[in-house]
Amino acid sequence: MNFGKLDRKSACEFLLVSERTFERWLSQGTPCPRAIRMLETRIDGRVSNHPAWPDFRICREGYLWTPRRLRYEPEYINKIDVLQRTNRYHEGQAVILNAETEHLRDLVGLRDKLREMGRDLLAISDRFKYKDALLKFEQMEKDKTA
């Protein structure tokens, strides 16, 4: 696509009007205002007259230029959907990994609680063994005196 001056035939093709209509606009000096805006947009290289696209341009080499003076090639723009899907996939994986990490933290906390409970059970068991040994000793003393 040539972004610059257009000959009459190219202008008619771009505007989707017949050469007769185009000639009438020129001879009467009453071109369609929408056609004028469309031609100005094309000649200036603007992407659109829509307010969401202010100062976006397509240069003669076919690159998209943003208002911040960033240049994008058509091949890159065609890959944006792939990049977005890849990004969504990785974001989903991050959510899954964060959930797994939280689960592992919970397991570590439970392991520590179980370890503490095990120590408490050992202490209780030791007290029972001591009491059992004391009872056996007392029984043996009773048996000796009897």
Coordinates of N, CA and C in Angstrom, one line a residue, residues 16-131:
L16 N -13.8 3.3 -2.7 CA -14.8 2.4 -3.2 C -15.9 3.2 -3.9
V17 N -15.5 4.1 -4.7 CA -16.4 4.9 -5.5 C -16.0 4.9 -7.0
S18 N -16.9 5.2 -7.9 CA -16.6 5.2 -9.3 C -15.8 6.4 -9.6
E19 N -15.1 6.4 -10.8 CA -14.3 7.6 -11.2 C -15.3 8.7 -11.5
R20 N -16.4 8.4 -12.0 CA -17.4 9.4 -12.3 C -17.8 10.2 -11.0
T21 N -18.1 9.4 -9.9 CA -18.4 10.0 -8.6 C -17.3 10.9 -8.1
F22 N -16.1 10.4 -8.2 CA -14.9 11.1 -7.8 C -14.8 12.4 -8.6
E23 N -14.9 12.3 -9.9 CA -14.8 13.5 -10.8 C -15.9 14.5 -10.4
R24 N -17.1 14.1 -10.1 CA -18.2 15.0 -9.7 C -17.9 15.7 -8.4
W25 N -17.3 15.0 -7.5 CA -16.9 15.6 -6.2 C -15.9 16.7 -6.5
L26 N -14.9 16.4 -7.4 CA -13.9 17.4 -7.7 C -14.4 18.6 -8.4
S27 N -15.3 18.3 -9.5 CA -15.7 19.4 -10.3 C -16.7 20.3 -9.6
Q28 N -17.5 19.8 -8.7 CA -18.5 20.6 -8.0 C -17.9 21.1 -6.7
G29 N -16.7 20.6 -6.3 CA -16.1 21.1 -5.0 C -16.9 20.7 -3.8
T30 N -17.6 19.5 -3.9 CA -18.4 19.0 -2.8 C -18.1 17.6 -2.5
P31 N -16.8 17.3 -2.2 CA -16.6 15.9 -1.9 C -17.2 15.4 -0.6
C32 N -17.4 14.2 -0.5 CA -18.0 13.6 0.7 C -17.1 13.8 1.9
P33 N -17.5 14.4 3.0 CA -16.6 14.7 4.1 C -16.0 13.4 4.7
R34 N -16.7 12.3 4.7 CA -16.1 11.0 5.1 C -15.0 10.6 4.2
A35 N -15.2 10.8 2.9 CA -14.1 10.4 1.9 C -12.9 11.3 2.2
I36 N -13.1 12.6 2.5 CA -11.9 13.4 2.8 C -11.2 12.9 4.0
R37 N -11.9 12.6 5.1 CA -11.3 12.1 6.3 C -10.5 10.8 6.0
M38 N -11.1 9.9 5.2 CA -10.5 8.6 4.9 C -9.2 8.9 4.1
L39 N -9.2 9.8 3.1 CA -8.0 10.1 2.4 C -6.9 10.7 3.2
E40 N -7.3 11.6 4.1 CA -6.4 12.3 5.0 C -5.7 11.2 5.9
T41 N -6.6 10.3 6.4 CA -6.1 9.3 7.3 C -5.0 8.4 6.5
R42 N -5.3 8.1 5.3 CA -4.4 7.2 4.5 C -3.1 8.0 4.2
I43 N -3.2 9.2 3.8 CA -2.1 10.0 3.4 C -1.2 10.3 4.6
D44 N -1.8 10.6 5.7 CA -1.0 10.8 7.0 C -0.4 9.5 7.6
G45 N -0.9 8.4 7.1 CA -0.5 7.1 7.7 C -1.1 6.8 9.1
R46 N -2.2 7.5 9.4 CA -2.8 7.3 10.7 C -3.5 5.9 10.6
V47 N -3.6 5.2 11.7 CA -4.2 3.9 11.7 C -5.7 4.1 11.7
S48 N -6.3 5.1 12.4 CA -7.7 5.3 12.5 C -8.0 6.7 13.0
N49 N -9.2 7.1 12.7 CA -9.7 8.4 13.3 C -10.3 8.1 14.7
H50 N -10.4 6.9 15.1 CA -11.0 6.5 16.3 C -10.2 7.1 17.5
P51 N -10.9 7.6 18.5 CA -10.1 8.3 19.7 C -9.2 7.3 20.4
A52 N -9.4 6.0 20.3 CA -8.5 5.1 21.0 C -7.2 4.9 20.3
W53 N -7.0 5.5 19.1 CA -5.8 5.3 18.3 C -5.1 6.7 18.0
P54 N -5.1 7.6 18.9 CA -4.5 8.9 18.6 C -3.0 8.8 18.4
D55 N -2.5 9.4 17.4 CA -1.1 9.5 17.1 C -0.4 8.2 16.8
F56 N -1.2 7.2 16.5 CA -0.6 5.9 15.9 C -0.5 6.1 14.4
R57 N 0.6 5.7 13.9 CA 0.9 5.9 12.4 C 1.5 4.6 11.9
I58 N 1.2 4.4 10.6 CA 1.9 3.4 9.8 C 2.8 4.1 8.8
C59 N 4.1 3.9 8.9 CA 5.0 4.6 8.0 C 5.0 3.9 6.6
R60 N 5.7 4.5 5.7 CA 5.7 4.0 4.3 C 6.4 2.6 4.2
E61 N 7.2 2.3 5.2 CA 7.8 0.9 5.2 C 6.9 -0.1 5.8
G62 N 5.8 0.3 6.3 CA 4.8 -0.6 6.8 C 4.9 -0.9 8.3
Y63 N 5.7 -0.1 9.1 CA 5.8 -0.3 10.5 C 4.8 0.5 11.2
L64 N 4.3 0.0 12.3 CA 3.4 0.7 13.2 C 4.2 1.5 14.2
W65 N 3.9 2.8 14.3 CA 4.6 3.7 15.2 C 3.6 4.1 16.3
T66 N 4.0 4.0 17.5 CA 3.1 4.4 18.6 C 3.4 5.8 19.0
P67 N 2.5 6.5 19.8 CA 2.8 7.8 20.2 C 4.1 8.0 21.0
R68 N 4.5 6.9 21.7 CA 5.8 6.9 22.4 C 7.0 6.6 21.5
R69 N 6.8 6.6 20.2 CA 7.9 6.4 19.2 C 8.4 5.0 19.3
L70 N 7.6 4.0 19.6 CA 8.0 2.6 19.5 C 7.5 2.1 18.1
R71 N 8.4 1.3 17.5 CA 8.1 0.8 16.2 C 7.9 -0.7 16.3
Y72 N 6.8 -1.2 15.6 CA 6.4 -2.6 15.6 C 6.3 -3.1 14.2
E73 N 6.9 -4.2 13.9 CA 6.8 -4.8 12.6 C 5.6 -5.6 12.5
P74 N 5.0 -5.8 11.3 CA 3.8 -6.5 11.1 C 3.9 -8.0 11.6
E75 N 5.1 -8.6 11.5 CA 5.3 -10.0 11.9 C 5.1 -10.1 13.4
Y76 N 5.7 -9.0 14.1 CA 5.6 -9.0 15.6 C 4.1 -8.9 16.0
I77 N 3.4 -8.0 15.4 CA 2.0 -7.7 15.7 C 1.2 -9.0 15.5
N78 N 1.5 -9.8 14.4 CA 0.8 -11.0 14.2 C 1.1 -12.1 15.3
K79 N 2.2 -11.9 16.0 CA 2.6 -12.9 17.1 C 2.0 -12.5 18.4
I80 N 1.4 -11.3 18.5 CA 0.9 -10.8 19.8 C -0.1 -11.8 20.4
D81 N -1.0 -12.4 19.6 CA -2.0 -13.3 20.2 C -1.3 -14.6 20.8
V82 N -0.2 -15.0 20.1 CA 0.6 -16.2 20.7 C 1.2 -15.8 22.0
L83 N 1.8 -14.6 22.0 CA 2.5 -14.1 23.2 C 1.5 -14.0 24.3
Q84 N 0.3 -13.5 24.1 CA -0.7 -13.3 25.1 C -1.2 -14.7 25.6
R85 N -1.4 -15.7 24.7 CA -1.8 -17.0 25.2 C -0.7 -17.6 26.0
T86 N 0.6 -17.5 25.6 CA 1.7 -18.0 26.3 C 1.8 -17.4 27.7
N87 N 1.5 -16.1 27.7 CA 1.6 -15.3 29.0 C 0.5 -15.8 29.9
R88 N -0.7 -16.0 29.4 CA -1.9 -16.5 30.2 C -1.5 -17.9 30.7
Y89 N -0.9 -18.8 29.9 CA -0.5 -20.1 30.3 C 0.4 -20.0 31.5
H90 N 1.5 -19.2 31.3 CA 2.5 -19.1 32.4 C 1.9 -18.5 33.7
E91 N 0.9 -17.5 33.5 CA 0.3 -17.0 34.7 C -0.5 -18.1 35.4
G92 N -1.2 -19.0 34.6 CA -1.9 -20.1 35.2 C -1.0 -21.0 35.9
Q93 N 0.2 -21.3 35.3 CA 1.1 -22.2 36.0 C 1.6 -21.6 37.3
A94 N 1.8 -20.3 37.3 CA 2.3 -19.6 38.5 C 1.3 -19.7 39.6
V95 N 0.0 -19.6 39.2 CA -1.1 -19.8 40.2 C -1.0 -21.2 40.8
I96 N -0.9 -22.2 39.9 CA -0.8 -23.6 40.4 C 0.4 -23.8 41.3
L97 N 1.5 -23.2 40.9 CA 2.8 -23.4 41.7 C 2.6 -22.7 43.0
N98 N 2.0 -21.5 43.0 CA 1.8 -20.8 44.3 C 0.9 -21.6 45.2
A99 N -0.1 -22.3 44.7 CA -1.0 -23.1 45.5 C -0.2 -24.3 46.0
E100 N 0.6 -24.9 45.2 CA 1.4 -26.1 45.7 C 2.4 -25.6 46.7
T101 N 3.0 -24.4 46.6 CA 3.9 -23.9 47.6 C 3.2 -23.7 48.9
E102 N 2.0 -23.1 48.9 CA 1.2 -23.0 50.1 C 0.9 -24.3 50.7
H103 N 0.6 -25.3 49.9 CA 0.3 -26.6 50.4 C 1.5 -27.2 51.1
L104 N 2.7 -27.0 50.5 CA 3.9 -27.5 51.1 C 4.2 -26.8 52.4
R105 N 4.0 -25.5 52.4 CA 4.2 -24.8 53.7 C 3.3 -25.4 54.8
D106 N 2.0 -25.7 54.4 CA 1.1 -26.3 55.4 C 1.6 -27.6 55.9
L107 N 2.2 -28.4 54.9 CA 2.7 -29.7 55.3 C 3.9 -29.6 56.2
V108 N 4.8 -28.6 56.0 CA 5.9 -28.4 56.8 C 5.4 -28.0 58.2
G109 N 4.4 -27.2 58.3 CA 3.8 -26.8 59.6 C 3.3 -28.0 60.3
L110 N 2.6 -28.8 59.6 CA 2.0 -30.1 60.2 C 3.1 -31.0 60.6
R111 N 4.2 -31.1 59.8 CA 5.3 -32.0 60.2 C 5.9 -31.5 61.5
D112 N 6.0 -30.2 61.7 CA 6.6 -29.6 62.9 C 5.6 -29.9 64.1
K113 N 4.3 -29.8 63.9 CA 3.4 -30.1 64.9 C 3.4 -31.6 65.3
L114 N 3.5 -32.5 64.3 CA 3.6 -33.9 64.6 C 4.9 -34.2 65.3
R115 N 6.0 -33.6 65.0 CA 7.2 -33.8 65.7 C 7.1 -33.4 67.2
E116 N 6.4 -32.3 67.4 CA 6.2 -31.8 68.8 C 5.3 -32.8 69.5
M117 N 4.2 -33.3 68.8 CA 3.4 -34.2 69.5 C 4.1 -35.5 69.8
G118 N 5.0 -35.9 68.9 CA 5.8 -37.1 69.1 C 6.7 -37.0 70.4
R119 N 7.3 -35.8 70.5 CA 8.1 -35.6 71.7 C 7.2 -35.6 73.0
D120 N 6.0 -35.0 72.9 CA 5.1 -35.1 74.0 C 4.7 -36.5 74.4
L121 N 4.4 -37.3 73.3 CA 4.1 -38.7 73.6 C 5.2 -39.5 74.2
L122 N 6.4 -39.2 73.7 CA 7.6 -39.9 74.3 C 7.7 -39.5 75.8
A123 N 7.5 -38.2 76.1 CA 7.6 -37.8 77.5 C 6.5 -38.5 78.3
I124 N 5.3 -38.5 77.8 CA 4.2 -39.2 78.5 C 4.6 -40.7 78.7
S125 N 5.1 -41.3 77.7 CA 5.5 -42.7 77.7 C 6.6 -42.9 78.8
D126 N 7.5 -42.0 78.8 CA 8.6 -42.1 79.8 C 8.0 -42.0 81.2
R127 N 7.0 -41.1 81.4 CA 6.4 -41.0 82.8 C 5.7 -42.3 83.1
F128 N 5.0 -42.9 82.1 CA 4.3 -44.2 82.4 C 5.3 -45.3 82.7
K129 N 6.4 -45.3 82.0 CA 7.4 -46.3 82.3 C 8.0 -46.1 83.7
Y130 N 8.2 -44.9 84.1 CA 8.7 -44.6 85.4 C 7.7 -45.1 86.5
K131 N 6.4 -44.7 86.2 CA 5.4 -45.1 87.2 C 5.3 -46.7 87.2

